[in-house]
Amino acid sequence: MVGGLGTYAENICPALVSQGHDVSVFTMNDGTLKTRETLKGIDVNRPMLVDGGGILPLCMTEDLRRWGTGIKFFNDVLIYNILSTTKFVNQLIKKEGYKFDIISAHDWLSAMAGIMAKRETGLPFVFHLHSTEWGRALNGGSQTVMHIEKTSAEVADGIITVSYPMQEDLIRHGFSSDKIKVCWNGIPVSKYDPNKLLKEDSAGLRSRYGISSEERMILFVGRLTGVKGVVNLVKAMPTIISKHPEVKLVILGKGELERSISDLINVLKIGDRVKTRFEFVPEKERIAHYGACDLFVAPSLYEPFGIIALEAMAMEKPMVVGARGTSGFRDFVIPSGPDQTGIHVDGNNSADIAWGINSLLEDLGGAKEMGKRGRIRVEQYFTWDKIAARTIGIYEDVITGG
Ligand code: NHF
């Protein structure tokens, strides 16, 4: 599990199974996992990879050469796609007699398997786009990966993406608008339930970070990478602290920016107000963090959907979210009016982030109400059962050509 895509897979598969469907999953093997097992009624396949590191450079383009040591990852993805398709076609279908109705592949990571599996079997193929290369790299990125994304979208019979801003962005980049359907992500609402949280756990967590009950805890959870806007959040802190000295920010997550964040905190001399924990904590502990905080902030510069914010919203937290550019937050964080659940800011602009956080801190009663409305919204639209049912509806349309 390294992020939203894993959370999606972990939740959608059981939801599909509970609605009476059979699901076979192909996923990567880190070398320690079983190559096949049944988990929660799901047929899980993890072909064991071989190291093709020495082979790939022989036939590589300039673009891939620029990946440097990252080429090991590209190599693993390629081999995983080939092995998965081989096992799917030769073992599951030809040998074991499985009869599939549809193939789905998710992001460029499994797009090549989707293309090959469709060509081999003639089955309908839906390509799910949870993010794009140009978005993740903020308009840079690898030509090879973009080519894989585009080709997969062309070969696919249907495309599902995770938010309306993503749909617009794909169309803007020349993806066929008739093929694209939006299906949001969901939340296991009974697990993310503020009423199930023990007060001692929240209090314990706050005291771990040295946050008293009079102080306000702001929480950031996520990968510590450029697009998540976390550096701009740290830069916003002096302005926030000058108006609200009772504030402490907790940054929870891992990533390549750990060092820069620590350095910035030192330079700004705000170490007593910003607590970092560079870990990927288990889900139970993440839920306790949501429960313990007063407000949640996700100032992303690019966010196709943003499951993490939905998790915090299910835990009744008011939100400050980056909503400029391609941001799925716009689909579920309501920024004004009687249904307001949070505030939209420009994640590129520290002053705007500070403004958003300060506005919530100035009216904590109002912010609490936003949190409550957020939970209601999650229950109404974002349960995995609803998301699975919509996914199946789209798959059925693709199968019947409707
Ligand atoms: O929530 C699952 C996740 C999204 O915004 C997230 C992302 C990758 O960037 O759909 O996929």
Short mmCIF file of C-alpha atoms and ligand atoms in Angstrom, two decimals:
data_model
loop_
_atom_site.label_atom_id
_atom_site.label_comp_id
_atom_site.label_asym_id
_atom_site.label_seq_id
_atom_site.Cartn_x
_atom_site.Cartn_y
_atom_site.Cartn_z
CA MET A 1 0.00 0.00 0.00
CA VAL A 2 1.56 3.24 -1.12
CA GLY A 3 -1.46 5.48 -1.59
CA GLY A 4 -4.92 6.03 -3.01
CA LEU A 5 -4.77 3.40 -5.72
CA GLY A 6 -4.12 0.69 -3.13
CA THR A 7 -6.95 1.97 -0.94
CA TYR A 8 -9.23 1.87 -3.98
CA ALA A 9 -8.32 -1.74 -4.84
CA GLU A 10 -8.62 -2.88 -1.24
CA ASN A 11 -12.17 -1.52 -0.97
CA ILE A 12 -13.74 -1.85 -4.41
CA CYS A 13 -12.94 -5.56 -4.82
CA PRO A 14 -14.77 -6.76 -1.68
CA ALA A 15 -17.65 -4.39 -2.51
CA LEU A 16 -17.96 -5.96 -5.99
CA VAL A 17 -17.82 -9.45 -4.48
CA SER A 18 -20.48 -8.60 -1.89
CA GLN A 19 -22.76 -7.58 -4.78
CA GLY A 20 -22.47 -11.07 -6.24
CA HIS A 21 -19.63 -10.65 -8.74
CA ASP A 22 -16.51 -12.77 -9.12
CA VAL A 23 -13.25 -10.86 -9.17
CA SER A 24 -9.75 -11.99 -10.15
CA VAL A 25 -7.03 -9.48 -9.29
CA PHE A 26 -3.52 -9.30 -10.73
CA THR A 27 -1.10 -7.29 -8.65
CA MET A 28 2.63 -6.95 -8.06
CA ASN A 29 4.68 -9.33 -5.98
CA ASP A 30 7.50 -7.88 -3.88
CA GLY A 31 9.07 -11.33 -3.81
CA THR A 32 7.65 -12.36 -0.42
CA LEU A 33 3.94 -12.78 -1.21
CA LYS A 34 2.03 -15.85 -2.37
CA THR A 35 1.62 -16.06 -6.14
CA ARG A 36 -2.03 -17.04 -5.71
CA GLU A 37 -4.52 -16.97 -2.86
CA THR A 38 -8.18 -16.27 -2.15
CA LEU A 39 -8.67 -13.23 0.06
CA LYS A 40 -12.14 -12.07 1.16
CA GLY A 41 -13.55 -14.13 -1.72
CA ILE A 42 -11.24 -12.49 -4.26
CA ASP A 43 -8.93 -14.56 -6.48
CA VAL A 44 -5.60 -12.75 -6.01
CA ASN A 45 -2.74 -13.42 -8.44
CA ARG A 46 0.76 -12.04 -7.94
CA PRO A 47 3.13 -13.42 -10.57
CA MET A 48 6.69 -13.65 -9.28
CA LEU A 49 8.86 -11.19 -11.21
CA VAL A 50 12.27 -11.89 -12.66
CA ASP A 51 14.98 -9.23 -12.77
CA GLY A 52 15.10 -7.93 -16.33
CA GLY A 53 17.28 -4.95 -15.38
CA GLY A 54 20.08 -5.97 -17.72
CA ILE A 55 17.81 -6.51 -20.72
CA LEU A 56 15.76 -3.35 -20.84
CA PRO A 57 18.59 -0.86 -21.51
CA LEU A 58 19.30 -2.80 -24.71
CA CYS A 59 16.06 -1.62 -26.28
CA MET A 60 15.41 1.61 -24.41
CA THR A 61 14.48 5.04 -25.76
CA GLU A 62 16.14 8.30 -24.64
CA ASP A 63 13.10 9.07 -22.49
CA LEU A 64 13.52 5.85 -20.51
CA ARG A 65 17.29 6.35 -20.19
CA ARG A 66 16.53 9.57 -18.32
CA TRP A 67 14.78 7.51 -15.60
CA GLY A 68 18.25 6.66 -14.25
CA THR A 69 17.96 4.15 -11.41
CA GLY A 70 14.15 4.47 -11.65
CA ILE A 71 14.36 2.20 -14.68
CA LYS A 72 14.21 -0.77 -12.29
CA PHE A 73 10.62 0.26 -11.53
CA PHE A 74 9.69 0.58 -15.20
CA ASN A 75 11.22 -2.81 -15.78
CA ASP A 76 9.20 -4.38 -12.95
CA VAL A 77 6.00 -2.81 -14.27
CA LEU A 78 6.67 -4.16 -17.76
CA ILE A 79 7.40 -7.69 -16.56
CA TYR A 80 4.42 -7.64 -14.20
CA ASN A 81 2.14 -6.66 -17.09
CA ILE A 82 3.49 -9.40 -19.34
CA LEU A 83 3.42 -12.13 -16.67
CA SER A 84 -0.08 -11.14 -15.53
CA THR A 85 -1.49 -11.28 -19.04
CA THR A 86 0.21 -14.60 -19.72
CA LYS A 87 -1.21 -16.11 -16.54
CA PHE A 88 -4.65 -14.59 -17.16
CA VAL A 89 -4.89 -15.95 -20.69
CA ASN A 90 -3.05 -19.26 -20.45
CA GLN A 91 -3.76 -20.35 -16.89
CA LEU A 92 -7.07 -18.82 -15.79
CA ILE A 93 -8.93 -18.84 -19.10
CA LYS A 94 -7.40 -21.65 -21.16
CA LYS A 95 -6.42 -24.11 -18.42
CA GLU A 96 -8.89 -23.44 -15.59
CA GLY A 97 -11.82 -22.48 -17.81
CA TYR A 98 -12.62 -19.14 -16.14
CA LYS A 99 -15.14 -17.13 -18.14
CA PHE A 100 -14.67 -13.40 -17.75
CA ASP A 101 -17.12 -10.67 -18.81
CA ILE A 102 -14.80 -7.71 -18.58
CA ILE A 103 -11.18 -6.67 -18.08
CA SER A 104 -10.28 -3.56 -16.09
CA ALA A 105 -6.84 -1.99 -15.85
CA HIS A 106 -5.85 0.89 -13.60
CA ASP A 107 -3.49 3.71 -14.63
CA TRP A 108 -0.41 3.19 -16.80
CA LEU A 109 0.80 0.66 -14.21
CA SER A 110 -1.46 -2.06 -15.60
CA ALA A 111 -2.49 -0.45 -18.91
CA MET A 112 -0.20 -2.66 -21.00
CA ALA A 113 -1.78 -5.78 -19.50
CA GLY A 114 -5.20 -4.37 -20.36
CA ILE A 115 -4.19 -3.80 -23.98
CA MET A 116 -2.63 -7.25 -24.35
CA ALA A 117 -5.47 -9.05 -22.56
CA LYS A 118 -8.06 -7.40 -24.79
CA ARG A 119 -6.11 -8.28 -27.95
CA GLU A 120 -5.72 -11.90 -26.82
CA THR A 121 -9.29 -12.52 -25.64
CA GLY A 122 -11.46 -9.97 -27.44
CA LEU A 123 -13.15 -9.21 -24.10
CA PRO A 124 -14.43 -5.69 -23.39
CA PHE A 125 -11.80 -3.59 -21.63
CA VAL A 126 -12.33 -0.62 -19.32
CA PHE A 127 -9.35 1.61 -18.58
CA HIS A 128 -9.56 3.38 -15.21
CA LEU A 129 -7.60 6.61 -14.89
CA HIS A 130 -6.87 7.54 -11.29
CA SER A 131 -4.24 10.07 -12.37
CA THR A 132 -2.17 10.98 -15.42
CA GLU A 133 1.53 11.37 -16.05
CA TRP A 134 1.28 15.03 -17.05
CA GLY A 135 -0.72 15.76 -13.89
CA ARG A 136 1.53 13.89 -11.48
CA ALA A 137 4.59 15.59 -12.97
CA LEU A 138 2.87 19.02 -13.13
CA ASN A 139 3.09 19.14 -16.93
CA GLY A 140 6.46 17.41 -17.24
CA GLY A 141 6.73 13.67 -17.06
CA SER A 142 7.72 10.74 -19.20
CA GLN A 143 6.71 10.62 -22.87
CA THR A 144 6.73 6.82 -22.66
CA VAL A 145 4.22 6.73 -19.81
CA MET A 146 2.00 9.29 -21.58
CA HIS A 147 2.13 7.16 -24.71
CA ILE A 148 1.06 4.09 -22.73
CA GLU A 149 -1.84 6.05 -21.17
CA LYS A 150 -3.02 7.38 -24.54
CA THR A 151 -2.77 4.05 -26.34
CA SER A 152 -4.59 2.24 -23.57
CA ALA A 153 -7.37 4.83 -23.69
CA GLU A 154 -7.65 4.34 -27.46
CA VAL A 155 -7.77 0.55 -27.26
CA ALA A 156 -10.23 0.55 -24.33
CA ASP A 157 -13.98 0.20 -24.89
CA GLY A 158 -14.66 2.55 -22.01
CA ILE A 159 -12.78 4.86 -19.67
CA ILE A 160 -13.63 5.50 -16.03
CA THR A 161 -12.08 8.38 -14.16
CA VAL A 162 -12.44 9.53 -10.59
CA SER A 163 -13.83 13.07 -10.78
CA TYR A 164 -15.37 15.63 -13.13
CA PRO A 165 -12.24 17.85 -13.09
CA MET A 166 -10.29 14.74 -14.25
CA GLN A 167 -12.82 14.15 -17.03
CA GLU A 168 -12.36 17.76 -18.22
CA ASP A 169 -8.58 17.42 -18.08
CA LEU A 170 -8.62 14.20 -20.11
CA ILE A 171 -10.85 15.74 -22.77
CA ARG A 172 -8.56 18.79 -22.87
CA HIS A 173 -5.68 16.41 -23.57
CA GLY A 174 -7.49 14.81 -26.50
CA PHE A 175 -9.05 11.73 -24.88
CA SER A 176 -12.31 10.70 -26.50
CA SER A 177 -15.12 12.39 -24.55
CA ASP A 178 -17.80 9.79 -25.47
CA LYS A 179 -15.85 7.04 -23.79
CA ILE A 180 -15.22 8.75 -20.44
CA LYS A 181 -17.51 8.19 -17.45
CA VAL A 182 -16.95 9.52 -13.95
CA CYS A 183 -17.12 7.22 -10.95
CA TRP A 184 -15.98 8.67 -7.61
CA ASN A 185 -14.14 6.80 -4.89
CA GLY A 186 -15.74 5.80 -1.62
CA ILE A 187 -15.24 5.26 2.10
CA PRO A 188 -15.88 2.29 4.40
CA VAL A 189 -18.21 4.48 6.46
CA SER A 190 -18.60 2.12 9.38
CA LYS A 191 -14.83 1.98 9.88
CA TYR A 192 -14.45 5.76 9.51
CA ASP A 193 -16.99 6.59 12.19
CA PRO A 194 -16.32 9.38 14.72
CA ASN A 195 -18.72 7.74 17.18
CA LYS A 196 -16.54 4.65 17.36
CA LEU A 197 -13.49 6.59 18.38
CA LEU A 198 -12.29 6.34 21.96
CA LYS A 199 -11.73 9.73 23.63
CA GLU A 200 -8.57 8.35 25.33
CA ASP A 201 -7.09 7.47 21.92
CA SER A 202 -7.57 10.99 20.59
CA ALA A 203 -6.27 12.56 23.78
CA GLY A 204 -3.31 10.16 23.76
CA LEU A 205 -2.44 11.09 20.19
CA ARG A 206 -2.66 14.81 20.87
CA SER A 207 -0.39 14.49 23.88
CA ARG A 208 2.10 12.47 21.77
CA TYR A 209 2.47 15.62 19.66
CA GLY A 210 2.37 17.92 22.70
CA ILE A 211 -1.03 19.41 21.83
CA SER A 212 -3.19 20.43 24.80
CA SER A 213 -6.99 20.60 24.73
CA GLU A 214 -6.78 24.43 24.49
CA GLU A 215 -4.62 24.20 21.39
CA ARG A 216 -5.90 23.57 17.85
CA MET A 217 -4.55 20.66 15.84
CA ILE A 218 -4.29 20.99 12.05
CA LEU A 219 -3.63 17.73 10.25
CA PHE A 220 -1.96 16.97 6.93
CA VAL A 221 -1.83 13.33 5.84
CA GLY A 222 -0.34 12.19 2.57
CA ARG A 223 2.66 11.37 0.45
CA LEU A 224 5.32 14.03 0.93
CA THR A 225 5.73 14.87 -2.71
CA GLY A 226 5.52 18.12 -4.70
CA VAL A 227 1.94 17.86 -5.94
CA LYS A 228 0.54 17.56 -2.41
CA GLY A 229 1.45 21.20 -1.64
CA VAL A 230 2.89 20.41 1.77
CA VAL A 231 5.87 22.80 1.41
CA ASN A 232 3.47 25.70 0.77
CA LEU A 233 1.53 24.65 3.85
CA VAL A 234 4.65 24.88 6.01
CA LYS A 235 5.40 28.30 4.46
CA ALA A 236 1.87 29.40 5.43
CA MET A 237 2.42 28.54 9.08
CA PRO A 238 4.13 31.77 10.29
CA THR A 239 1.14 33.81 9.05
CA ILE A 240 -1.29 31.42 10.73
CA ILE A 241 0.69 31.34 13.99
CA SER A 242 0.89 35.14 14.13
CA LYS A 243 -2.92 35.29 14.25
CA HIS A 244 -3.53 32.00 16.04
CA PRO A 245 -0.62 31.13 18.31
CA GLU A 246 -2.72 28.26 19.71
CA VAL A 247 -2.23 26.25 16.50
CA LYS A 248 -0.11 23.16 15.91
CA LEU A 249 0.31 21.42 12.58
CA VAL A 250 0.92 17.67 12.37
CA ILE A 251 2.40 16.34 9.13
CA LEU A 252 1.93 12.60 8.76
CA GLY A 253 3.41 10.77 5.79
CA LYS A 254 6.49 9.66 3.91
CA GLY A 255 8.15 10.89 0.76
CA GLU A 256 11.03 12.55 -1.00
CA LEU A 257 10.35 15.95 0.64
CA GLU A 258 11.03 14.83 4.23
CA ARG A 259 14.42 16.55 4.36
CA SER A 260 13.22 19.79 2.71
CA ILE A 261 10.28 19.98 5.10
CA SER A 262 12.51 19.54 8.16
CA ASP A 263 14.96 22.15 6.84
CA LEU A 264 12.17 24.62 6.15
CA ILE A 265 10.72 24.16 9.64
CA ASN A 266 14.18 24.93 11.07
CA VAL A 267 14.73 27.96 8.87
CA LEU A 268 11.30 29.35 9.80
CA LYS A 269 11.96 28.47 13.48
CA ILE A 270 8.53 26.90 13.90
CA GLY A 271 9.67 23.51 15.25
CA ASP A 272 7.52 23.94 18.37
CA ARG A 273 4.40 24.46 16.21
CA VAL A 274 4.93 21.92 13.40
CA LYS A 275 5.29 18.24 14.29
CA THR A 276 6.38 15.77 11.64
CA ARG A 277 5.99 12.03 11.61
CA PHE A 278 7.56 10.55 8.49
CA GLU A 279 5.76 7.21 8.54
CA PHE A 280 3.04 5.34 6.69
CA VAL A 281 0.96 4.42 9.75
CA PRO A 282 -1.61 1.59 9.87
CA GLU A 283 -5.17 2.55 8.97
CA LYS A 284 -6.44 2.38 12.57
CA GLU A 285 -3.88 4.95 13.64
CA ARG A 286 -4.65 7.17 10.66
CA ILE A 287 -8.31 7.15 11.67
CA ALA A 288 -7.30 8.13 15.21
CA HIS A 289 -5.36 11.08 13.74
CA TYR A 290 -8.46 12.29 11.89
CA GLY A 291 -10.44 11.93 15.09
CA ALA A 292 -7.89 13.92 17.11
CA CYS A 293 -7.54 16.93 14.81
CA ASP A 294 -9.62 20.11 14.67
CA LEU A 295 -9.27 20.65 10.96
CA PHE A 296 -7.84 18.84 7.97
CA VAL A 297 -5.80 20.43 5.24
CA ALA A 298 -4.85 19.06 1.81
CA PRO A 299 -3.43 21.92 -0.28
CA SER A 300 -2.75 19.74 -3.35
CA LEU A 301 -1.65 21.31 -6.65
CA TYR A 302 -3.01 18.29 -8.54
CA GLU A 303 -5.44 15.79 -7.04
CA PRO A 304 -7.56 13.56 -9.27
CA PHE A 305 -9.84 12.62 -6.38
CA GLY A 306 -8.17 12.66 -2.95
CA ILE A 307 -9.46 9.74 -0.87
CA ILE A 308 -7.58 11.02 2.15
CA ALA A 309 -9.76 14.13 2.38
CA LEU A 310 -12.87 12.01 2.04
CA GLU A 311 -11.64 9.93 4.98
CA ALA A 312 -11.25 13.05 7.11
CA MET A 313 -14.66 14.26 5.97
CA ALA A 314 -16.22 10.96 7.06
CA MET A 315 -14.67 11.67 10.46
CA GLU A 316 -16.59 14.98 10.61
CA LYS A 317 -13.63 17.25 10.02
CA PRO A 318 -13.86 20.65 8.33
CA MET A 319 -11.56 20.92 5.31
CA VAL A 320 -9.16 23.30 3.65
CA VAL A 321 -8.35 21.89 0.22
CA GLY A 322 -6.40 22.87 -2.87
CA ALA A 323 -9.05 23.33 -5.53
CA ARG A 324 -7.20 25.05 -8.35
CA GLY A 325 -6.48 23.15 -11.57
CA THR A 326 -7.33 19.46 -11.72
CA SER A 327 -8.76 18.85 -8.27
CA GLY A 328 -11.31 16.18 -7.42
CA PHE A 329 -11.85 18.00 -4.11
CA ARG A 330 -14.17 20.32 -6.04
CA ASP A 331 -16.57 17.38 -6.43
CA PHE A 332 -17.06 16.80 -2.72
CA VAL A 333 -15.84 19.74 -0.62
CA ILE A 334 -18.58 22.38 -0.81
CA PRO A 335 -17.00 25.83 -0.33
CA SER A 336 -20.04 28.02 0.42
CA GLY A 337 -23.76 28.14 1.09
CA PRO A 338 -25.89 26.08 3.45
CA ASP A 339 -24.14 22.82 2.50
CA GLN A 340 -20.62 24.13 3.10
CA THR A 341 -18.14 21.47 4.22
CA GLY A 342 -14.88 23.38 3.88
CA ILE A 343 -12.82 26.00 2.09
CA HIS A 344 -11.18 25.99 -1.34
CA VAL A 345 -7.70 27.49 -1.65
CA ASP A 346 -4.95 27.70 -4.25
CA GLY A 347 -2.35 25.15 -3.13
CA ASN A 348 0.28 27.12 -5.03
CA ASN A 349 -0.21 30.14 -2.82
CA SER A 350 0.84 30.06 0.85
CA ALA A 351 -1.05 33.27 1.64
CA ASP A 352 -4.24 31.70 0.34
CA ILE A 353 -3.66 28.53 2.39
CA ALA A 354 -3.13 30.71 5.49
CA TRP A 355 -6.32 32.64 4.70
CA GLY A 356 -8.32 29.38 4.40
CA ILE A 357 -7.05 27.93 7.67
CA ASN A 358 -7.46 31.22 9.54
CA SER A 359 -11.05 31.55 8.32
CA LEU A 360 -11.94 28.19 9.86
CA LEU A 361 -10.05 28.96 13.08
CA GLU A 362 -11.97 32.22 13.48
CA ASP A 363 -15.28 30.38 13.76
CA LEU A 364 -14.66 26.96 15.24
CA GLY A 365 -18.36 26.42 15.94
CA GLY A 366 -19.15 27.00 12.27
CA ALA A 367 -16.24 24.75 11.27
CA LYS A 368 -17.60 21.94 13.43
CA GLU A 369 -20.95 22.24 11.65
CA MET A 370 -19.14 21.94 8.31
CA GLY A 371 -17.55 18.73 9.57
CA LYS A 372 -20.94 17.29 10.51
CA ARG A 373 -22.38 18.15 7.10
CA GLY A 374 -19.35 16.49 5.51
CA ARG A 375 -20.13 13.18 7.20
CA ILE A 376 -23.74 13.34 6.01
CA ARG A 377 -22.54 13.96 2.45
CA VAL A 378 -20.16 11.01 2.63
CA GLU A 379 -22.96 8.71 3.82
CA GLN A 380 -25.22 9.99 1.05
CA TYR A 381 -22.89 9.65 -1.94
CA PHE A 382 -19.62 7.96 -1.08
CA THR A 383 -20.17 4.50 0.37
CA TRP A 384 -18.24 1.77 -1.44
CA ASP A 385 -21.51 -0.08 -2.09
CA LYS A 386 -22.79 2.88 -4.10
CA ILE A 387 -19.48 3.25 -5.92
CA ALA A 388 -19.37 -0.48 -6.73
CA ALA A 389 -22.96 -0.39 -8.03
CA ARG A 390 -22.15 2.56 -10.29
CA THR A 391 -18.99 0.83 -11.53
CA ILE A 392 -20.99 -2.27 -12.41
CA GLY A 393 -23.57 -0.12 -14.19
CA ILE A 394 -20.83 1.38 -16.37
CA TYR A 395 -19.28 -2.06 -17.01
CA GLU A 396 -22.70 -3.40 -18.06
CA ASP A 397 -23.14 -0.51 -20.51
CA VAL A 398 -19.72 -1.26 -21.98
CA ILE A 399 -20.50 -5.00 -22.27
CA THR A 400 -23.84 -4.40 -23.97
CA GLY A 401 -22.49 -1.52 -26.05
CA GLY A 402 -25.06 0.78 -24.39
O1 NHF B 1 -7.82 9.37 -4.83
C1 NHF B 1 -7.56 6.70 -6.16
C2 NHF B 1 -6.49 7.78 -6.09
C3 NHF B 1 -7.04 9.22 -5.99
O2 NHF B 1 -6.37 11.54 -6.01
C4 NHF B 1 -5.89 10.21 -5.91
C5 NHF B 1 -4.77 9.90 -6.84
C6 NHF B 1 -4.55 8.51 -7.28
O3 NHF B 1 -3.96 10.76 -7.16
O4 NHF B 1 -8.43 6.88 -7.23
O5 NHF B 1 -5.69 7.66 -7.23
#
